[in-house]
mmCIF file of C-alpha atoms in Angstrom:
data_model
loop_
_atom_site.group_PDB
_atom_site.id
_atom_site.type_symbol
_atom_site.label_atom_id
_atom_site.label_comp_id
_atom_site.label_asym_id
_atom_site.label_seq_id
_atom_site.Cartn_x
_atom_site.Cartn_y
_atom_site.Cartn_z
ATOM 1 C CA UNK A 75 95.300 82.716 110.055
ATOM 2 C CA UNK A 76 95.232 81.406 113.678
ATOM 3 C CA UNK A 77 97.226 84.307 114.607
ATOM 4 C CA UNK A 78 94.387 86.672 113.067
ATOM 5 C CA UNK A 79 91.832 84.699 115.393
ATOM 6 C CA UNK A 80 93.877 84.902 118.354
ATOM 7 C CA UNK A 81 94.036 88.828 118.335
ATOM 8 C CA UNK A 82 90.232 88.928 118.137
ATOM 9 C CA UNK A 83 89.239 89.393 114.987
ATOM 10 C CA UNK A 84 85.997 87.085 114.548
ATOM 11 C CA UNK A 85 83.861 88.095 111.469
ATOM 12 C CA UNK A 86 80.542 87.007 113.231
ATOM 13 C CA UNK A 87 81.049 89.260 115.920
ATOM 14 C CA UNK A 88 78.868 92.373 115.249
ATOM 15 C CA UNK A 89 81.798 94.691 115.779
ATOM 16 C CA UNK A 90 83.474 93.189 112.556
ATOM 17 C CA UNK A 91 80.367 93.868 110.660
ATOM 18 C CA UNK A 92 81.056 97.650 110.957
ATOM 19 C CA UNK A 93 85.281 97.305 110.704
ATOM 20 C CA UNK A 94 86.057 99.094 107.537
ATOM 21 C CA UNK A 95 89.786 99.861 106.678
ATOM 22 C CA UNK A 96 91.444 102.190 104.354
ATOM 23 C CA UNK A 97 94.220 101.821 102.215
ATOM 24 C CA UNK A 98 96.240 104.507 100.289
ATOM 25 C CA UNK A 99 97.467 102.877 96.926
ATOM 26 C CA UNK A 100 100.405 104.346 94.950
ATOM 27 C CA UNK A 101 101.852 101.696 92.459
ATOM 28 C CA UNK A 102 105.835 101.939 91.745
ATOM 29 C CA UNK A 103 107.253 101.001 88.242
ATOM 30 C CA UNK A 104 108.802 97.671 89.895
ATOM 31 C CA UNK A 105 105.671 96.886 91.966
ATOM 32 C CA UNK A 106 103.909 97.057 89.010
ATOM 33 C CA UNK A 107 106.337 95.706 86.651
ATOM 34 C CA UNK A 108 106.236 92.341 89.263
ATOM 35 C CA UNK A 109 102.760 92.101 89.514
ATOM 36 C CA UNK A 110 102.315 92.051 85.476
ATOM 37 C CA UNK A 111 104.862 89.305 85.374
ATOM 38 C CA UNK A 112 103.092 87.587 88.200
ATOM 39 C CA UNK A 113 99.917 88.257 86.379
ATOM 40 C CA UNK A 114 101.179 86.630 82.408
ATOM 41 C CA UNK A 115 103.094 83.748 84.706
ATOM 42 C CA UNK A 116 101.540 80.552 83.018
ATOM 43 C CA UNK A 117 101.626 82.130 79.534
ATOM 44 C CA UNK A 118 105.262 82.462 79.843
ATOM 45 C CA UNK A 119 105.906 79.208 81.057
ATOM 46 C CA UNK A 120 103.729 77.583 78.149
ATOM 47 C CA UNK A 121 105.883 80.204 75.482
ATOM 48 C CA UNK A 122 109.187 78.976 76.997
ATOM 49 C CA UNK A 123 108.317 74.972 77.027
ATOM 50 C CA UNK A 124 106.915 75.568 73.489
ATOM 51 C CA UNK A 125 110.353 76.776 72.129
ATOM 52 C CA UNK A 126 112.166 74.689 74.080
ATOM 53 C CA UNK A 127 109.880 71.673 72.105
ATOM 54 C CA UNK A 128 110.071 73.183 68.709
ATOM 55 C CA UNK A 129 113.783 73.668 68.937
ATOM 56 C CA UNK A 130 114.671 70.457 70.134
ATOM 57 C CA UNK A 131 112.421 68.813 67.542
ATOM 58 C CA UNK A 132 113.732 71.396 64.810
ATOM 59 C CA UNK A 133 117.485 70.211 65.751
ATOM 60 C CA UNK A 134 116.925 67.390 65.974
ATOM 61 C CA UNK A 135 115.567 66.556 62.547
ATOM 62 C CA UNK A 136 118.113 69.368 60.764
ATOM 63 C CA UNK A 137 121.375 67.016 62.370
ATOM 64 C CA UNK A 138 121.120 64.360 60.058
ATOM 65 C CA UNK A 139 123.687 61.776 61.121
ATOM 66 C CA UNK A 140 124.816 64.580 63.790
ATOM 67 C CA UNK A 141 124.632 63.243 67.520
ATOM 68 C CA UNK A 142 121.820 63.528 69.156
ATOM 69 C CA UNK A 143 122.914 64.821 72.305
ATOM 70 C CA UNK A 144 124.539 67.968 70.297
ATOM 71 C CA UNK A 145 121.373 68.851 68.943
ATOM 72 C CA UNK A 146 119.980 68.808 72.585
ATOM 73 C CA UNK A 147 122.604 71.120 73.787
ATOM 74 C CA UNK A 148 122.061 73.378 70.906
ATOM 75 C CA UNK A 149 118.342 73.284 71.468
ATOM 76 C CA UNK A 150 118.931 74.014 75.504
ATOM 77 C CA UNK A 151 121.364 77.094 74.498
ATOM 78 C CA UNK A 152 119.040 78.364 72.170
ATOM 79 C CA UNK A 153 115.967 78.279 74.184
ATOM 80 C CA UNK A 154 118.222 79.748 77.257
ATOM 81 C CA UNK A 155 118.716 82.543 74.557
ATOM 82 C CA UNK A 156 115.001 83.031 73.673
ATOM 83 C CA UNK A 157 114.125 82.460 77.183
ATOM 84 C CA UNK A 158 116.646 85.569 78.434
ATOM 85 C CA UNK A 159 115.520 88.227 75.637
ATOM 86 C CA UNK A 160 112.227 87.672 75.948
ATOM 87 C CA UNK A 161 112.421 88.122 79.548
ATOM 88 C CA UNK A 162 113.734 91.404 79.190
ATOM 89 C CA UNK A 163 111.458 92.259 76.473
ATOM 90 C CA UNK A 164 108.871 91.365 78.550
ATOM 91 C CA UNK A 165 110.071 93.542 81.535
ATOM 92 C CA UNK A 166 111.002 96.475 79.042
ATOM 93 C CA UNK A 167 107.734 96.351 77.713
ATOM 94 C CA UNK A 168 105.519 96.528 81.166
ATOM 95 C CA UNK A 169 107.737 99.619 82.142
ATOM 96 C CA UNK A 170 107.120 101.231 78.688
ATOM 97 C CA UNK A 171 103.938 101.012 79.797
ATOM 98 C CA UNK A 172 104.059 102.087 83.574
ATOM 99 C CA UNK A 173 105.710 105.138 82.379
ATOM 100 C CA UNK A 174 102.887 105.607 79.779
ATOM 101 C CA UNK A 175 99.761 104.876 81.856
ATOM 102 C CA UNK A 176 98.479 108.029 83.494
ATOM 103 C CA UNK A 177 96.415 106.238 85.915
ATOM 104 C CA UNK A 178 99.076 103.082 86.659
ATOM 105 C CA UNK A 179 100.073 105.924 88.790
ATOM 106 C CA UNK A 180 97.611 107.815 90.128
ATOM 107 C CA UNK A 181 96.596 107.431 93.865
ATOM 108 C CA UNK A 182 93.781 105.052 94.595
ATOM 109 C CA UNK A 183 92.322 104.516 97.986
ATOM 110 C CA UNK A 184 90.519 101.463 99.119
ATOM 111 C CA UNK A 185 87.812 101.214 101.769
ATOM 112 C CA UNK A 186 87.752 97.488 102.221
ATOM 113 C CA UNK A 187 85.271 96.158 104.352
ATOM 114 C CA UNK A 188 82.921 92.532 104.412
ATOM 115 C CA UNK A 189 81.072 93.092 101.638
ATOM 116 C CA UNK A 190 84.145 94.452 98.857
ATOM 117 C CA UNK A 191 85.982 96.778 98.176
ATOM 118 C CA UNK A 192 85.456 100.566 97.016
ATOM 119 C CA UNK A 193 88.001 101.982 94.939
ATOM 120 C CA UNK A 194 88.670 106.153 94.703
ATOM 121 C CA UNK A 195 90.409 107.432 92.495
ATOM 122 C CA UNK A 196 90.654 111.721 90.901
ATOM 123 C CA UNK A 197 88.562 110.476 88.277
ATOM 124 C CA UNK A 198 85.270 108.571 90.374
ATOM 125 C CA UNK A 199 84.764 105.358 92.504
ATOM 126 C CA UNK A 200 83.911 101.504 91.972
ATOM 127 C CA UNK A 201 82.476 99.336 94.306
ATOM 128 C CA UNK A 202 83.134 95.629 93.977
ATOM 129 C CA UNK A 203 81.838 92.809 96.078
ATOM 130 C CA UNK A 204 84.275 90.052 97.183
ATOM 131 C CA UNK A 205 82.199 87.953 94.972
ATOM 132 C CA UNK A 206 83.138 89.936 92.213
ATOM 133 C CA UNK A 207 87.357 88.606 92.286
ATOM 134 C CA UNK A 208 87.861 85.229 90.455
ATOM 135 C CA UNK A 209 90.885 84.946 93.358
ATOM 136 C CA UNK A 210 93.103 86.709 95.404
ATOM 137 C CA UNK A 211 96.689 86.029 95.943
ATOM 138 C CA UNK A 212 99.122 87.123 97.635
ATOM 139 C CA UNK A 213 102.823 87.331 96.392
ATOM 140 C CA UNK A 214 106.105 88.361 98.279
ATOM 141 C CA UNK A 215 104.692 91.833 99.304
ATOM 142 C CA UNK A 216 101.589 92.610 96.869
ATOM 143 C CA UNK A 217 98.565 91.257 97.220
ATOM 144 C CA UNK A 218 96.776 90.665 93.811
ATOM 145 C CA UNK A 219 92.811 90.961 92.921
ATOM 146 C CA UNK A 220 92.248 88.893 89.860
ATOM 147 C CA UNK A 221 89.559 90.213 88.181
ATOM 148 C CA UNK A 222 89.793 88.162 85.275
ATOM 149 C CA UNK A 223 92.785 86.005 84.349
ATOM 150 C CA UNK A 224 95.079 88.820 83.083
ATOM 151 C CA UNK A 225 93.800 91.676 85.105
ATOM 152 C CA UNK A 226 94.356 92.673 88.892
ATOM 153 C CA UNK A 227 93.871 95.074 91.553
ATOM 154 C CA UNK A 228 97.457 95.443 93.470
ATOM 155 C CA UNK A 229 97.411 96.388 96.811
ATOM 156 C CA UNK A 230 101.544 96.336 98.184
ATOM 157 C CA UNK A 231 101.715 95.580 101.691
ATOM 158 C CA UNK A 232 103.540 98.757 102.272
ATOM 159 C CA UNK A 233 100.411 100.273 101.309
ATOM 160 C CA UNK A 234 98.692 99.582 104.529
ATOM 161 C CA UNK A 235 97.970 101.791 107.259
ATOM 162 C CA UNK A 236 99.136 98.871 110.754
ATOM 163 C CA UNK A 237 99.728 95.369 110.811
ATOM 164 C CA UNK A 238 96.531 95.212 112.182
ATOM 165 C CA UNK A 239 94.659 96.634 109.171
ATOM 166 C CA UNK A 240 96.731 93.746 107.153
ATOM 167 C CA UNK A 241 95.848 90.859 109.095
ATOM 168 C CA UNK A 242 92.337 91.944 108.858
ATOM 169 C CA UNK A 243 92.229 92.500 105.002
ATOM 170 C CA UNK A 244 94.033 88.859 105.213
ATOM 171 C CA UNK A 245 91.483 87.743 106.952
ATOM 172 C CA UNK A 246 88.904 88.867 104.894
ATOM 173 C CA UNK A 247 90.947 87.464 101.659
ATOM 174 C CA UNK A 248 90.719 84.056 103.467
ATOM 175 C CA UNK A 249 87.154 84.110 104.000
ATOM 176 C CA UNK A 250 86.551 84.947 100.175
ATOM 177 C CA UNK A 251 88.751 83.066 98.039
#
């Protein structure tokens, strides 16, 4: 964020107080698709270590006089297994849904500015204060809005109008974490 500092941007300076920026928000199927998975991260993890536990422990006790290092493998191959469909289940799932969701893809536009964010969309607008988010991430190239653990606001960085109206919003996501 030195950079952001360095090209002026100072949010005590007056000026900054009025900077508002606007950003044009249309999801894709694999932006959204990435941001769910980003989104249901530590529940997958916990599902995957789970079954990776009860299979090892179910093997292990079902190889009576069997090696135990056989029932290990079996367990590993088997969770691999689980781990792989459920993965794509997963991903088949969120673009069931993308493809379902009327407003997943309608346009939204943000006016972001010190105090929050205003969201417009065809159907009316929400206004939400930075205190408002529980965090804000950023991931690869989407920037994530938790408002609570399993729901977000993406924003792609695509999605913005200059670098300069990024390093501002990053800025401001710095400032309000």
């Amino acid at each position: 964020y030195k950079k952001i500092w360095k090209e002026g941007y100072n949010l005590t300076d007056p000026s900054a107080k009025e900077k508002e920026i606007y950003v044009n928000v249309d999801i894709s199927e694999k932006e959204y698709v990435r941001a769910s998975l980003y989104l249901v991260k530590k529940n997958i993890l916990i599902l995957y270590f789970g079954t990776f536990f009860i299979l090892v422990t179910a093997f292990y006790l079902l190889s009576f006089g069997q090696s135990q290092l056989s029932s290990l493998v079996i367990a590993i191959i088997a969770t691999l297994f689980v781990l792989i469909l459920s993965f794509y289940r997963t991903i088949w799932l969120y673009k069931k849904k993308f493809k379902k969701d009327r407003l997943l893809k309608e346009k939204v536009t943000y006016k972001i500015d010190l105090k929050g964010l205003e969201s417009s969309r065809e159907r009316g607008s929400i206004f939400m204060s930075w205190s408002d988010y529980i965090s804000i991430k950023e991931h690869q190239d989407l920037f994530l809005l938790y408002i609570s653990d399993t729901q977000a606001q993406i924003i792609p960085e695509r999605c913005f109008q200059s670098g300069e109206d990024k390093q501002y919003f990053k800025l401001l996501m710095a400032n309000n974490k």
